[in-house]
mmCIF file with all atom_site columns, C-alpha atoms in Angstrom:
data_model
loop_
_atom_site.group_PDB
_atom_site.id
_atom_site.type_symbol
_atom_site.label_atom_id
_atom_site.label_alt_id
_atom_site.label_comp_id
_atom_site.label_asym_id
_atom_site.label_entity_id
_atom_site.label_seq_id
_atom_site.pdbx_PDB_ins_code
_atom_site.Cartn_x
_atom_site.Cartn_y
_atom_site.Cartn_z
_atom_site.occupancy
_atom_site.B_iso_or_equiv
_atom_site.pdbx_formal_charge
_atom_site.auth_seq_id
_atom_site.auth_comp_id
_atom_site.auth_asym_id
_atom_site.auth_atom_id
_atom_site.pdbx_PDB_model_num
ATOM 1   C CA . UNK A 1 1   ? 2.357   6.893   25.675 1.00 0.00 ? 1494 UNK A CA 1
ATOM 2   C CA . UNK A 1 2   ? 4.296   6.388   22.426 1.00 0.00 ? 1495 UNK A CA 1
ATOM 3   C CA . UNK A 1 3   ? 2.575   8.391   19.734 1.00 0.00 ? 1496 UNK A CA 1
ATOM 4   C CA . UNK A 1 4   ? 2.685   10.635  16.702 1.00 0.00 ? 1497 UNK A CA 1
ATOM 5   C CA . UNK A 1 5   ? 0.758   13.861  17.267 1.00 0.00 ? 1498 UNK A CA 1
ATOM 6   C CA . UNK A 1 6   ? -0.597  15.919  14.392 1.00 0.00 ? 1499 UNK A CA 1
ATOM 7   C CA . UNK A 1 7   ? -2.289  19.292  14.590 1.00 0.00 ? 1500 UNK A CA 1
ATOM 8   C CA . UNK A 1 8   ? -4.791  20.422  13.644 1.00 0.00 ? 1501 UNK A CA 1
ATOM 9   C CA . UNK A 1 9   ? -7.183  17.496  13.102 1.00 0.00 ? 1502 UNK A CA 1
ATOM 10  C CA . UNK A 1 10  ? -9.420  19.559  10.828 1.00 0.00 ? 1503 UNK A CA 1
ATOM 11  C CA . UNK A 1 11  ? -8.612  22.667  8.815  1.00 0.00 ? 1504 UNK A CA 1
ATOM 12  C CA . UNK A 1 12  ? -10.583 24.682  6.292  1.00 0.00 ? 1505 UNK A CA 1
ATOM 13  C CA . UNK A 1 13  ? -8.647  27.388  4.503  1.00 0.00 ? 1506 UNK A CA 1
ATOM 14  C CA . UNK A 1 14  ? -8.783  29.536  1.395  1.00 0.00 ? 1507 UNK A CA 1
ATOM 15  C CA . UNK A 1 15  ? -6.703  29.244  -1.734 1.00 0.00 ? 1508 UNK A CA 1
ATOM 16  C CA . UNK A 1 16  ? -3.280  30.836  -1.386 1.00 0.00 ? 1509 UNK A CA 1
ATOM 17  C CA . UNK A 1 17  ? -3.208  31.246  2.387  1.00 0.00 ? 1510 UNK A CA 1
ATOM 18  C CA . UNK A 1 18  ? -0.040  29.666  3.762  1.00 0.00 ? 1511 UNK A CA 1
ATOM 19  C CA . UNK A 1 19  ? -0.522  26.956  6.368  1.00 0.00 ? 1512 UNK A CA 1
ATOM 20  C CA . UNK A 1 20  ? 1.521   24.538  8.444  1.00 0.00 ? 1513 UNK A CA 1
ATOM 21  C CA . UNK A 1 21  ? 0.487   21.145  9.749  1.00 0.00 ? 1514 UNK A CA 1
ATOM 22  C CA . UNK A 1 22  ? 2.593   20.112  12.699 1.00 0.00 ? 1515 UNK A CA 1
ATOM 23  C CA . UNK A 1 23  ? 3.816   16.611  13.467 1.00 0.00 ? 1516 UNK A CA 1
ATOM 24  C CA . UNK A 1 24  ? 5.670   15.464  16.563 1.00 0.00 ? 1517 UNK A CA 1
ATOM 25  C CA . UNK A 1 25  ? 6.763   12.025  17.745 1.00 0.00 ? 1518 UNK A CA 1
ATOM 26  C CA . UNK A 1 26  ? 8.013   10.973  21.176 1.00 0.00 ? 1519 UNK A CA 1
ATOM 27  C CA . UNK A 1 27  ? 9.661   7.678   20.251 1.00 0.00 ? 1520 UNK A CA 1
ATOM 28  C CA . UNK A 1 28  ? 13.085  8.962   19.136 1.00 0.00 ? 1521 UNK A CA 1
ATOM 29  C CA . UNK A 1 29  ? 12.432  7.622   15.631 1.00 0.00 ? 1522 UNK A CA 1
ATOM 30  C CA . UNK A 1 30  ? 14.879  8.531   12.898 1.00 0.00 ? 1523 UNK A CA 1
ATOM 31  C CA . UNK A 1 31  ? 12.489  8.126   9.991  1.00 0.00 ? 1524 UNK A CA 1
ATOM 32  C CA . UNK A 1 32  ? 9.476   10.379  9.440  1.00 0.00 ? 1525 UNK A CA 1
ATOM 33  C CA . UNK A 1 33  ? 7.170   10.743  6.501  1.00 0.00 ? 1526 UNK A CA 1
ATOM 34  C CA . UNK A 1 34  ? 4.094   12.585  5.241  1.00 0.00 ? 1527 UNK A CA 1
ATOM 35  C CA . UNK A 1 35  ? 1.352   10.919  3.239  1.00 0.00 ? 1528 UNK A CA 1
ATOM 36  C CA . UNK A 1 36  ? -1.873  12.064  1.690  1.00 0.00 ? 1529 UNK A CA 1
ATOM 37  C CA . UNK A 1 37  ? -4.849  9.754   1.418  1.00 0.00 ? 1530 UNK A CA 1
ATOM 38  C CA . UNK A 1 38  ? -7.413  10.177  -1.344 1.00 0.00 ? 1531 UNK A CA 1
ATOM 39  C CA . UNK A 1 39  ? -10.330 7.861   -2.192 1.00 0.00 ? 1532 UNK A CA 1
ATOM 40  C CA . UNK A 1 40  ? -9.317  5.134   -4.611 1.00 0.00 ? 1533 UNK A CA 1
ATOM 41  C CA . UNK A 1 41  ? -5.663  6.179   -4.566 1.00 0.00 ? 1534 UNK A CA 1
ATOM 42  C CA . UNK A 1 42  ? -4.534  4.808   -1.223 1.00 0.00 ? 1535 UNK A CA 1
ATOM 43  C CA . UNK A 1 43  ? -1.672  6.566   0.526  1.00 0.00 ? 1536 UNK A CA 1
ATOM 44  C CA . UNK A 1 44  ? 0.853   8.522   -1.476 1.00 0.00 ? 1537 UNK A CA 1
ATOM 45  C CA . UNK A 1 45  ? 4.102   9.727   -0.005 1.00 0.00 ? 1538 UNK A CA 1
ATOM 46  C CA . UNK A 1 46  ? 4.734   13.470  -0.095 1.00 0.00 ? 1539 UNK A CA 1
ATOM 47  C CA . UNK A 1 47  ? 8.094   13.843  1.651  1.00 0.00 ? 1540 UNK A CA 1
ATOM 48  C CA . UNK A 1 48  ? 10.207  11.799  3.992  1.00 0.00 ? 1541 UNK A CA 1
ATOM 49  C CA . UNK A 1 49  ? 13.150  12.346  6.280  1.00 0.00 ? 1542 UNK A CA 1
ATOM 50  C CA . UNK A 1 50  ? 15.727  9.787   7.302  1.00 0.00 ? 1543 UNK A CA 1
ATOM 51  C CA . UNK A 1 51  ? 17.167  11.954  10.057 1.00 0.00 ? 1544 UNK A CA 1
ATOM 52  C CA . UNK A 1 52  ? 17.658  15.525  11.220 1.00 0.00 ? 1545 UNK A CA 1
ATOM 53  C CA . UNK A 1 53  ? 18.386  17.890  8.327  1.00 0.00 ? 1546 UNK A CA 1
ATOM 54  C CA . UNK A 1 54  ? 17.901  15.060  5.798  1.00 0.00 ? 1547 UNK A CA 1
ATOM 55  C CA . UNK A 1 55  ? 14.720  15.255  3.730  1.00 0.00 ? 1548 UNK A CA 1
ATOM 56  C CA . UNK A 1 56  ? 13.748  13.941  0.317  1.00 0.00 ? 1549 UNK A CA 1
ATOM 57  C CA . UNK A 1 57  ? 10.826  13.997  -2.070 1.00 0.00 ? 1550 UNK A CA 1
ATOM 58  C CA . UNK A 1 58  ? 8.286   11.253  -2.181 1.00 0.00 ? 1551 UNK A CA 1
ATOM 59  C CA . UNK A 1 59  ? 5.895   10.559  -5.036 1.00 0.00 ? 1552 UNK A CA 1
ATOM 60  C CA . UNK A 1 60  ? 3.752   13.719  -4.874 1.00 0.00 ? 1553 UNK A CA 1
ATOM 61  C CA . UNK A 1 61  ? 5.897   16.570  -3.484 1.00 0.00 ? 1554 UNK A CA 1
ATOM 62  C CA . UNK A 1 62  ? 4.630   19.437  -5.678 1.00 0.00 ? 1555 UNK A CA 1
ATOM 63  C CA . UNK A 1 63  ? 3.126   22.257  -3.641 1.00 0.00 ? 1556 UNK A CA 1
ATOM 64  C CA . UNK A 1 64  ? 4.554   21.073  -0.321 1.00 0.00 ? 1557 UNK A CA 1
ATOM 65  C CA . UNK A 1 65  ? 7.597   21.828  1.801  1.00 0.00 ? 1558 UNK A CA 1
ATOM 66  C CA . UNK A 1 66  ? 9.007   20.164  4.899  1.00 0.00 ? 1559 UNK A CA 1
ATOM 67  C CA . UNK A 1 67  ? 11.795  20.702  7.377  1.00 0.00 ? 1560 UNK A CA 1
ATOM 68  C CA . UNK A 1 68  ? 13.488  18.518  9.993  1.00 0.00 ? 1561 UNK A CA 1
ATOM 69  C CA . UNK A 1 69  ? 15.367  20.746  12.383 1.00 0.00 ? 1562 UNK A CA 1
ATOM 70  C CA . UNK A 1 70  ? 14.755  18.512  15.381 1.00 0.00 ? 1563 UNK A CA 1
ATOM 71  C CA . UNK A 1 71  ? 14.420  14.757  15.511 1.00 0.00 ? 1564 UNK A CA 1
ATOM 72  C CA . UNK A 1 72  ? 10.930  14.826  16.995 1.00 0.00 ? 1565 UNK A CA 1
ATOM 73  C CA . UNK A 1 73  ? 9.290   17.381  14.681 1.00 0.00 ? 1566 UNK A CA 1
ATOM 74  C CA . UNK A 1 74  ? 8.475   17.208  10.983 1.00 0.00 ? 1567 UNK A CA 1
ATOM 75  C CA . UNK A 1 75  ? 6.080   19.997  9.906  1.00 0.00 ? 1568 UNK A CA 1
ATOM 76  C CA . UNK A 1 76  ? 4.354   20.032  6.524  1.00 0.00 ? 1569 UNK A CA 1
ATOM 77  C CA . UNK A 1 77  ? 4.080   23.458  4.904  1.00 0.00 ? 1570 UNK A CA 1
ATOM 78  C CA . UNK A 1 78  ? 1.706   24.472  2.136  1.00 0.00 ? 1571 UNK A CA 1
ATOM 79  C CA . UNK A 1 79  ? 2.915   27.889  1.012  1.00 0.00 ? 1572 UNK A CA 1
ATOM 80  C CA . UNK A 1 80  ? 0.051   28.542  -1.442 1.00 0.00 ? 1573 UNK A CA 1
ATOM 81  C CA . UNK A 1 81  ? -2.642  25.905  -1.000 1.00 0.00 ? 1574 UNK A CA 1
ATOM 82  C CA . UNK A 1 82  ? -4.897  25.026  -3.910 1.00 0.00 ? 1575 UNK A CA 1
ATOM 83  C CA . UNK A 1 83  ? -8.186  23.068  -3.986 1.00 0.00 ? 1576 UNK A CA 1
ATOM 84  C CA . UNK A 1 84  ? -6.425  19.967  -5.370 1.00 0.00 ? 1577 UNK A CA 1
ATOM 85  C CA . UNK A 1 85  ? -4.592  19.739  -2.061 1.00 0.00 ? 1578 UNK A CA 1
ATOM 86  C CA . UNK A 1 86  ? -7.859  19.030  -0.288 1.00 0.00 ? 1579 UNK A CA 1
ATOM 87  C CA . UNK A 1 87  ? -7.136  15.663  1.272  1.00 0.00 ? 1580 UNK A CA 1
ATOM 88  C CA . UNK A 1 88  ? -6.524  13.638  4.430  1.00 0.00 ? 1581 UNK A CA 1
ATOM 89  C CA . UNK A 1 89  ? -2.925  13.939  5.558  1.00 0.00 ? 1582 UNK A CA 1
ATOM 90  C CA . UNK A 1 90  ? -0.982  11.539  7.754  1.00 0.00 ? 1583 UNK A CA 1
ATOM 91  C CA . UNK A 1 91  ? 2.342   11.888  9.450  1.00 0.00 ? 1584 UNK A CA 1
ATOM 92  C CA . UNK A 1 92  ? 4.176   8.686   10.337 1.00 0.00 ? 1585 UNK A CA 1
ATOM 93  C CA . UNK A 1 93  ? 7.419   7.713   12.019 1.00 0.00 ? 1586 UNK A CA 1
ATOM 94  C CA . UNK A 1 94  ? 9.568   4.613   12.257 1.00 0.00 ? 1587 UNK A CA 1
ATOM 95  C CA . UNK A 1 95  ? 12.907  3.527   13.648 1.00 0.00 ? 1588 UNK A CA 1
ATOM 96  C CA . UNK A 1 96  ? 15.551  2.850   11.022 1.00 0.00 ? 1589 UNK A CA 1
ATOM 97  C CA . UNK A 1 97  ? 14.825  -0.587  9.613  1.00 0.00 ? 1590 UNK A CA 1
ATOM 98  C CA . UNK A 1 98  ? 11.760  -2.531  8.487  1.00 0.00 ? 1591 UNK A CA 1
ATOM 99  C CA . UNK A 1 99  ? 9.710   -2.036  11.610 1.00 0.00 ? 1592 UNK A CA 1
ATOM 100 C CA . UNK A 1 100 ? 6.632   -0.444  10.092 1.00 0.00 ? 1593 UNK A CA 1
ATOM 101 C CA . UNK A 1 101 ? 5.177   2.950   10.782 1.00 0.00 ? 1594 UNK A CA 1
ATOM 102 C CA . UNK A 1 102 ? 3.419   4.539   13.709 1.00 0.00 ? 1595 UNK A CA 1
ATOM 103 C CA . UNK A 1 103 ? 0.821   6.886   12.254 1.00 0.00 ? 1596 UNK A CA 1
ATOM 104 C CA . UNK A 1 104 ? -0.716  10.052  13.552 1.00 0.00 ? 1597 UNK A CA 1
ATOM 105 C CA . UNK A 1 105 ? -4.495  10.465  13.685 1.00 0.00 ? 1598 UNK A CA 1
ATOM 106 C CA . UNK A 1 106 ? -4.625  12.508  10.501 1.00 0.00 ? 1599 UNK A CA 1
ATOM 107 C CA . UNK A 1 107 ? -5.405  16.056  9.409  1.00 0.00 ? 1600 UNK A CA 1
ATOM 108 C CA . UNK A 1 108 ? -8.386  16.614  7.164  1.00 0.00 ? 1601 UNK A CA 1
ATOM 109 C CA . UNK A 1 109 ? -7.628  19.676  5.042  1.00 0.00 ? 1602 UNK A CA 1
ATOM 110 C CA . UNK A 1 110 ? -10.163 21.474  2.875  1.00 0.00 ? 1603 UNK A CA 1
ATOM 111 C CA . UNK A 1 111 ? -8.987  24.256  0.559  1.00 0.00 ? 1604 UNK A CA 1
ATOM 112 C CA . UNK A 1 112 ? -11.789 26.410  -0.871 1.00 0.00 ? 1605 UNK A CA 1
ATOM 113 C CA . UNK B 2 1   ? 9.961   -0.375  -9.294 1.00 0.00 ? 949  UNK B CA 1
ATOM 114 C CA . UNK B 2 2   ? 7.875   -1.774  -6.510 1.00 0.00 ? 950  UNK B CA 1
ATOM 115 C CA . UNK B 2 3   ? 4.109   -1.900  -6.609 1.00 0.00 ? 951  UNK B CA 1
ATOM 116 C CA . UNK B 2 4   ? 1.229   -3.333  -4.613 1.00 0.00 ? 952  UNK B CA 1
ATOM 117 C CA . UNK B 2 5   ? -2.135  -4.522  -5.892 1.00 0.00 ? 953  UNK B CA 1
ATOM 118 C CA . UNK B 2 6   ? -5.059  -5.195  -3.603 1.00 0.00 ? 954  UNK B CA 1
ATOM 119 C CA . UNK B 2 7   ? -7.813  -7.128  -5.343 1.00 0.00 ? 955  UNK B CA 1
ATOM 120 C CA . UNK B 2 8   ? -11.249 -5.929  -4.370 1.00 0.00 ? 956  UNK B CA 1
ATOM 121 C CA . UNK B 2 9   ? -11.799 -2.440  -3.050 1.00 0.00 ? 957  UNK B CA 1
ATOM 122 C CA . UNK B 2 10  ? -14.784 -3.714  -1.047 1.00 0.00 ? 958  UNK B CA 1
ATOM 123 C CA . UNK B 2 11  ? -15.223 -7.123  0.580  1.00 0.00 ? 959  UNK B CA 1
ATOM 124 C CA . UNK B 2 12  ? -18.263 -8.277  2.548  1.00 0.00 ? 960  UNK B CA 1
ATOM 125 C CA . UNK B 2 13  ? -18.325 -11.310 4.833  1.00 0.00 ? 961  UNK B CA 1
ATOM 126 C CA . UNK B 2 14  ? -20.803 -12.643 7.322  1.00 0.00 ? 962  UNK B CA 1
ATOM 127 C CA . UNK B 2 15  ? -19.945 -12.566 11.001 1.00 0.00 ? 963  UNK B CA 1
ATOM 128 C CA . UNK B 2 16  ? -18.107 -15.802 11.841 1.00 0.00 ? 964  UNK B CA 1
ATOM 129 C CA . UNK B 2 17  ? -17.008 -16.415 8.258  1.00 0.00 ? 965  UNK B CA 1
ATOM 130 C CA . UNK B 2 18  ? -13.460 -16.522 6.925  1.00 0.00 ? 966  UNK B CA 1
ATOM 131 C CA . UNK B 2 19  ? -11.862 -13.209 6.036  1.00 0.00 ? 967  UNK B CA 1
ATOM 132 C CA . UNK B 2 20  ? -9.539  -13.222 3.017  1.00 0.00 ? 968  UNK B CA 1
ATOM 133 C CA . UNK B 2 21  ? -8.049  -9.969  1.745  1.00 0.00 ? 969  UNK B CA 1
ATOM 134 C CA . UNK B 2 22  ? -5.737  -10.278 -1.226 1.00 0.00 ? 970  UNK B CA 1
ATOM 135 C CA . UNK B 2 23  ? -2.430  -8.518  -1.806 1.00 0.00 ? 971  UNK B CA 1
ATOM 136 C CA . UNK B 2 24  ? 0.042   -9.054  -4.628 1.00 0.00 ? 972  UNK B CA 1
ATOM 137 C CA . UNK B 2 25  ? 3.300   -7.192  -4.969 1.00 0.00 ? 973  UNK B CA 1
ATOM 138 C CA . UNK B 2 26  ? 6.091   -6.696  -7.411 1.00 0.00 ? 974  UNK B CA 1
ATOM 139 C CA . UNK B 2 27  ? 9.634   -6.098  -6.290 1.00 0.00 ? 975  UNK B CA 1
ATOM 140 C CA . UNK B 2 28  ? 13.030  -6.657  -7.831 1.00 0.00 ? 976  UNK B CA 1
ATOM 141 C CA . UNK B 2 29  ? 14.575  -7.345  -4.431 1.00 0.00 ? 977  UNK B CA 1
ATOM 142 C CA . UNK B 2 30  ? 13.360  -9.384  -1.446 1.00 0.00 ? 978  UNK B CA 1
ATOM 143 C CA . UNK B 2 31  ? 10.575  -7.270  -0.016 1.00 0.00 ? 979  UNK B CA 1
ATOM 144 C CA . UNK B 2 32  ? 9.381   -6.393  3.410  1.00 0.00 ? 980  UNK B CA 1
ATOM 145 C CA . UNK B 2 33  ? 5.583   -6.688  3.558  1.00 0.00 ? 981  UNK B CA 1
ATOM 146 C CA . UNK B 2 34  ? 3.052   -5.118  5.883  1.00 0.00 ? 982  UNK B CA 1
ATOM 147 C CA . UNK B 2 35  ? -0.662  -5.023  6.579  1.00 0.00 ? 983  UNK B CA 1
ATOM 148 C CA . UNK B 2 36  ? -2.254  -2.003  8.234  1.00 0.00 ? 984  UNK B CA 1
ATOM 149 C CA . UNK B 2 37  ? -5.802  -1.428  9.439  1.00 0.00 ? 985  UNK B CA 1
ATOM 150 C CA . UNK B 2 38  ? -7.626  1.906   9.484  1.00 0.00 ? 986  UNK B CA 1
ATOM 151 C CA . UNK B 2 39  ? -10.751 2.375   11.567 1.00 0.00 ? 987  UNK B CA 1
ATOM 152 C CA . UNK B 2 40  ? -13.036 5.331   10.788 1.00 0.00 ? 988  UNK B CA 1
ATOM 153 C CA . UNK B 2 41  ? -11.541 8.706   11.669 1.00 0.00 ? 989  UNK B CA 1
ATOM 154 C CA . UNK B 2 42  ? -8.282  7.155   12.811 1.00 0.00 ? 990  UNK B CA 1
ATOM 155 C CA . UNK B 2 43  ? -4.770  6.712   11.546 1.00 0.00 ? 991  UNK B CA 1
ATOM 156 C CA . UNK B 2 44  ? -3.388  3.446   10.278 1.00 0.00 ? 992  UNK B CA 1
ATOM 157 C CA . UNK B 2 45  ? -2.333  0.774   12.745 1.00 0.00 ? 993  UNK B CA 1
ATOM 158 C CA . UNK B 2 46  ? 0.203   -1.944  12.009 1.00 0.00 ? 994  UNK B CA 1
ATOM 159 C CA . UNK B 2 47  ? -1.452  -5.387  11.958 1.00 0.00 ? 995  UNK B CA 1
ATOM 160 C CA . UNK B 2 48  ? 1.515   -7.550  11.037 1.00 0.00 ? 996  UNK B CA 1
ATOM 161 C CA . UNK B 2 49  ? 4.706   -7.615  9.017  1.00 0.00 ? 997  UNK B CA 1
ATOM 162 C CA . UNK B 2 50  ? 6.994   -10.007 7.170  1.00 0.00 ? 998  UNK B CA 1
ATOM 163 C CA . UNK B 2 51  ? 10.706  -9.271  7.000  1.00 0.00 ? 999  UNK B CA 1
ATOM 164 C CA . UNK B 2 52  ? 12.587  -12.575 6.991  1.00 0.00 ? 1000 UNK B CA 1
ATOM 165 C CA . UNK B 2 53  ? 12.213  -16.082 8.365  1.00 0.00 ? 1001 UNK B CA 1
ATOM 166 C CA . UNK B 2 54  ? 8.894   -17.832 8.842  1.00 0.00 ? 1002 UNK B CA 1
ATOM 167 C CA . UNK B 2 55  ? 6.570   -17.104 5.954  1.00 0.00 ? 1003 UNK B CA 1
ATOM 168 C CA . UNK B 2 56  ? 3.381   -17.361 8.028  1.00 0.00 ? 1004 UNK B CA 1
ATOM 169 C CA . UNK B 2 57  ? 3.165   -14.357 10.293 1.00 0.00 ? 1005 UNK B CA 1
ATOM 170 C CA . UNK B 2 58  ? 0.633   -13.705 13.004 1.00 0.00 ? 1006 UNK B CA 1
ATOM 171 C CA . UNK B 2 59  ? -0.609  -10.289 13.939 1.00 0.00 ? 1007 UNK B CA 1
ATOM 172 C CA . UNK B 2 60  ? -2.983  -8.603  16.286 1.00 0.00 ? 1008 UNK B CA 1
ATOM 173 C CA . UNK B 2 61  ? -6.715  -9.304  16.555 1.00 0.00 ? 1009 UNK B CA 1
ATOM 174 C CA . UNK B 2 62  ? -6.370  -12.875 15.240 1.00 0.00 ? 1010 UNK B CA 1
ATOM 175 C CA . UNK B 2 63  ? -5.142  -11.930 11.767 1.00 0.00 ? 1011 UNK B CA 1
ATOM 176 C CA . UNK B 2 64  ? -2.355  -13.722 9.927  1.00 0.00 ? 1012 UNK B CA 1
ATOM 177 C CA . UNK B 2 65  ? -0.731  -13.535 6.515  1.00 0.00 ? 1013 UNK B CA 1
ATOM 178 C CA . UNK B 2 66  ? 1.445   -15.834 4.476  1.00 0.00 ? 1014 UNK B CA 1
ATOM 179 C CA . UNK B 2 67  ? 4.301   -14.696 2.283  1.00 0.00 ? 1015 UNK B CA 1
ATOM 180 C CA . UNK B 2 68  ? 4.352   -16.749 -0.917 1.00 0.00 ? 1016 UNK B CA 1
ATOM 181 C CA . UNK B 2 69  ? 7.333   -15.789 -3.011 1.00 0.00 ? 1017 UNK B CA 1
ATOM 182 C CA . UNK B 2 70  ? 6.349   -17.959 -5.994 1.00 0.00 ? 1018 UNK B CA 1
ATOM 183 C CA . UNK B 2 71  ? 2.976   -16.227 -6.180 1.00 0.00 ? 1019 UNK B CA 1
ATOM 184 C CA . UNK B 2 72  ? 4.275   -12.768 -5.127 1.00 0.00 ? 1020 UNK B CA 1
ATOM 185 C CA . UNK B 2 73  ? 1.406   -12.652 -2.662 1.00 0.00 ? 1021 UNK B CA 1
ATOM 186 C CA . UNK B 2 74  ? 0.830   -11.694 0.956  1.00 0.00 ? 1022 UNK B CA 1
ATOM 187 C CA . UNK B 2 75  ? -2.860  -12.363 1.578  1.00 0.00 ? 1023 UNK B CA 1
ATOM 188 C CA . UNK B 2 76  ? -4.429  -11.487 4.922  1.00 0.00 ? 1024 UNK B CA 1
ATOM 189 C CA . UNK B 2 77  ? -6.737  -13.977 6.628  1.00 0.00 ? 1025 UNK B CA 1
ATOM 190 C CA . UNK B 2 78  ? -8.771  -14.381 9.768  1.00 0.00 ? 1026 UNK B CA 1
ATOM 191 C CA . UNK B 2 79  ? -10.692 -17.612 10.473 1.00 0.00 ? 1027 UNK B CA 1
ATOM 192 C CA . UNK B 2 80  ? -13.791 -15.968 11.926 1.00 0.00 ? 1028 UNK B CA 1
ATOM 193 C CA . UNK B 2 81  ? -14.882 -12.415 11.245 1.00 0.00 ? 1029 UNK B CA 1
ATOM 194 C CA . UNK B 2 82  ? -16.127 -10.200 14.035 1.00 0.00 ? 1030 UNK B CA 1
ATOM 195 C CA . UNK B 2 83  ? -18.203 -7.060  13.696 1.00 0.00 ? 1031 UNK B CA 1
ATOM 196 C CA . UNK B 2 84  ? -15.301 -5.072  15.102 1.00 0.00 ? 1032 UNK B CA 1
ATOM 197 C CA . UNK B 2 85  ? -13.143 -6.107  12.111 1.00 0.00 ? 1033 UNK B CA 1
ATOM 198 C CA . UNK B 2 86  ? -15.059 -3.734  9.843  1.00 0.00 ? 1034 UNK B CA 1
ATOM 199 C CA . UNK B 2 87  ? -12.419 -1.272  8.668  1.00 0.00 ? 1035 UNK B CA 1
ATOM 200 C CA . UNK B 2 88  ? -10.176 -0.469  5.735  1.00 0.00 ? 1036 UNK B CA 1
ATOM 201 C CA . UNK B 2 89  ? -7.081  -2.595  5.257  1.00 0.00 ? 1037 UNK B CA 1
ATOM 202 C CA . UNK B 2 90  ? -3.919  -1.580  3.463  1.00 0.00 ? 1038 UNK B CA 1
ATOM 203 C CA . UNK B 2 91  ? -1.108  -3.759  2.192  1.00 0.00 ? 1039 UNK B CA 1
ATOM 204 C CA . UNK B 2 92  ? 2.342   -2.150  1.882  1.00 0.00 ? 1040 UNK B CA 1
ATOM 205 C CA . UNK B 2 93  ? 5.717   -3.171  0.527  1.00 0.00 ? 1041 UNK B CA 1
ATOM 206 C CA . UNK B 2 94  ? 9.133   -1.815  1.370  1.00 0.00 ? 1042 UNK B CA 1
ATOM 207 C CA . UNK B 2 95  ? 12.512  -2.664  -0.028 1.00 0.00 ? 1043 UNK B CA 1
ATOM 208 C CA . UNK B 2 96  ? 15.714  -3.467  1.819  1.00 0.00 ? 1044 UNK B CA 1
ATOM 209 C CA . UNK B 2 97  ? 17.833  -0.872  0.032  1.00 0.00 ? 1045 UNK B CA 1
ATOM 210 C CA . UNK B 2 98  ? 18.215  1.235   3.157  1.00 0.00 ? 1046 UNK B CA 1
ATOM 211 C CA . UNK B 2 99  ? 15.672  3.930   2.357  1.00 0.00 ? 1047 UNK B CA 1
ATOM 212 C CA . UNK B 2 100 ? 12.750  1.830   3.617  1.00 0.00 ? 1048 UNK B CA 1
ATOM 213 C CA . UNK B 2 101 ? 10.432  3.576   1.211  1.00 0.00 ? 1049 UNK B CA 1
ATOM 214 C CA . UNK B 2 102 ? 6.936   2.178   1.600  1.00 0.00 ? 1050 UNK B CA 1
ATOM 215 C CA . UNK B 2 103 ? 4.467   1.685   -1.241 1.00 0.00 ? 1051 UNK B CA 1
ATOM 216 C CA . UNK B 2 104 ? 0.855   1.265   -0.184 1.00 0.00 ? 1052 UNK B CA 1
ATOM 217 C CA . UNK B 2 105 ? -1.971  -0.463  -1.964 1.00 0.00 ? 1053 UNK B CA 1
ATOM 218 C CA . UNK B 2 106 ? -5.244  1.334   -2.595 1.00 0.00 ? 1054 UNK B CA 1
ATOM 219 C CA . UNK B 2 107 ? -6.986  -0.381  0.296  1.00 0.00 ? 1055 UNK B CA 1
ATOM 220 C CA . UNK B 2 108 ? -9.807  -2.878  0.826  1.00 0.00 ? 1056 UNK B CA 1
ATOM 221 C CA . UNK B 2 109 ? -12.838 -1.895  2.836  1.00 0.00 ? 1057 UNK B CA 1
ATOM 222 C CA . UNK B 2 110 ? -14.133 -4.851  4.845  1.00 0.00 ? 1058 UNK B CA 1
ATOM 223 C CA . UNK B 2 111 ? -17.779 -4.978  5.743  1.00 0.00 ? 1059 UNK B CA 1
ATOM 224 C CA . UNK B 2 112 ? -18.992 -7.573  8.262  1.00 0.00 ? 1060 UNK B CA 1
ATOM 225 C CA . UNK B 2 113 ? -22.641 -8.580  8.011  1.00 0.00 ? 1061 UNK B CA 1
ATOM 226 C CA . UNK B 2 114 ? -24.623 -9.655  11.057 1.00 0.00 ? 1062 UNK B CA 1
#
C-alpha cells in the first residue's frame, strides 16, 4: 500500500531532551515536507526537501532540523525541544509537479 | 506572495443540504489549487485539485470545486451533505515556479446536523 509512515504517533517529552520523529514513504516521491498544525493557524511548513541531500527552510524552521540522506526517509529532529513546539506534526510527500501531497497520520508531540 | 483565505472556521449544514466551503487565494502567477479533508485523528487526504484546463473539477466523495480566476476563488461544493462529510477541510495553493511550495488555509470545520 502506498503510504507515508510517521513514528511515533504520540510523544510526551521534557524540555531540552533531543528527539527525532521519523518519516518514510514508499512511493519513490522526490518531494517531502514537514508541517505543524496548530488550532486557528492551519498547517505551517517547517522544512522541505526536493530530493536527496537537498533541503530548505519553510515558514517556521526555528528549533528544527532535517536531513534527507535517502529518498524514502525524511526525519525531523528537535535538538532542544521547548513547550512552544507542542503541536501536531505531519510529514507529506509528493512527486515532482502539482500532484498534491500524500500525508502521514501525524505525530502529536507534547513538550512539558 | 501567495496566500489563502477560508471564510468561516466553522460551517454547519443539515443532512441532505448543499455544502459550500469558501476559499479565496492571492497569487501573482497562475496557481495550482487543492482541497484536502482531515477526519479526526487522521492525516489530510487530497479531495481534488485544479492545475490547468477545465475550471470545474470533480473530486472524491461527490465534492467538486470551480476555479474562478476573476474572483480569485476556488469554493468547494457538494449537492447533498452526508453525516460522514463531517470533518475539517483545507484549501491550499501552490505556484508553478518549480518549488511547488504549498500554502494552506486555516481550515473550515464542517458539522452535519441530523
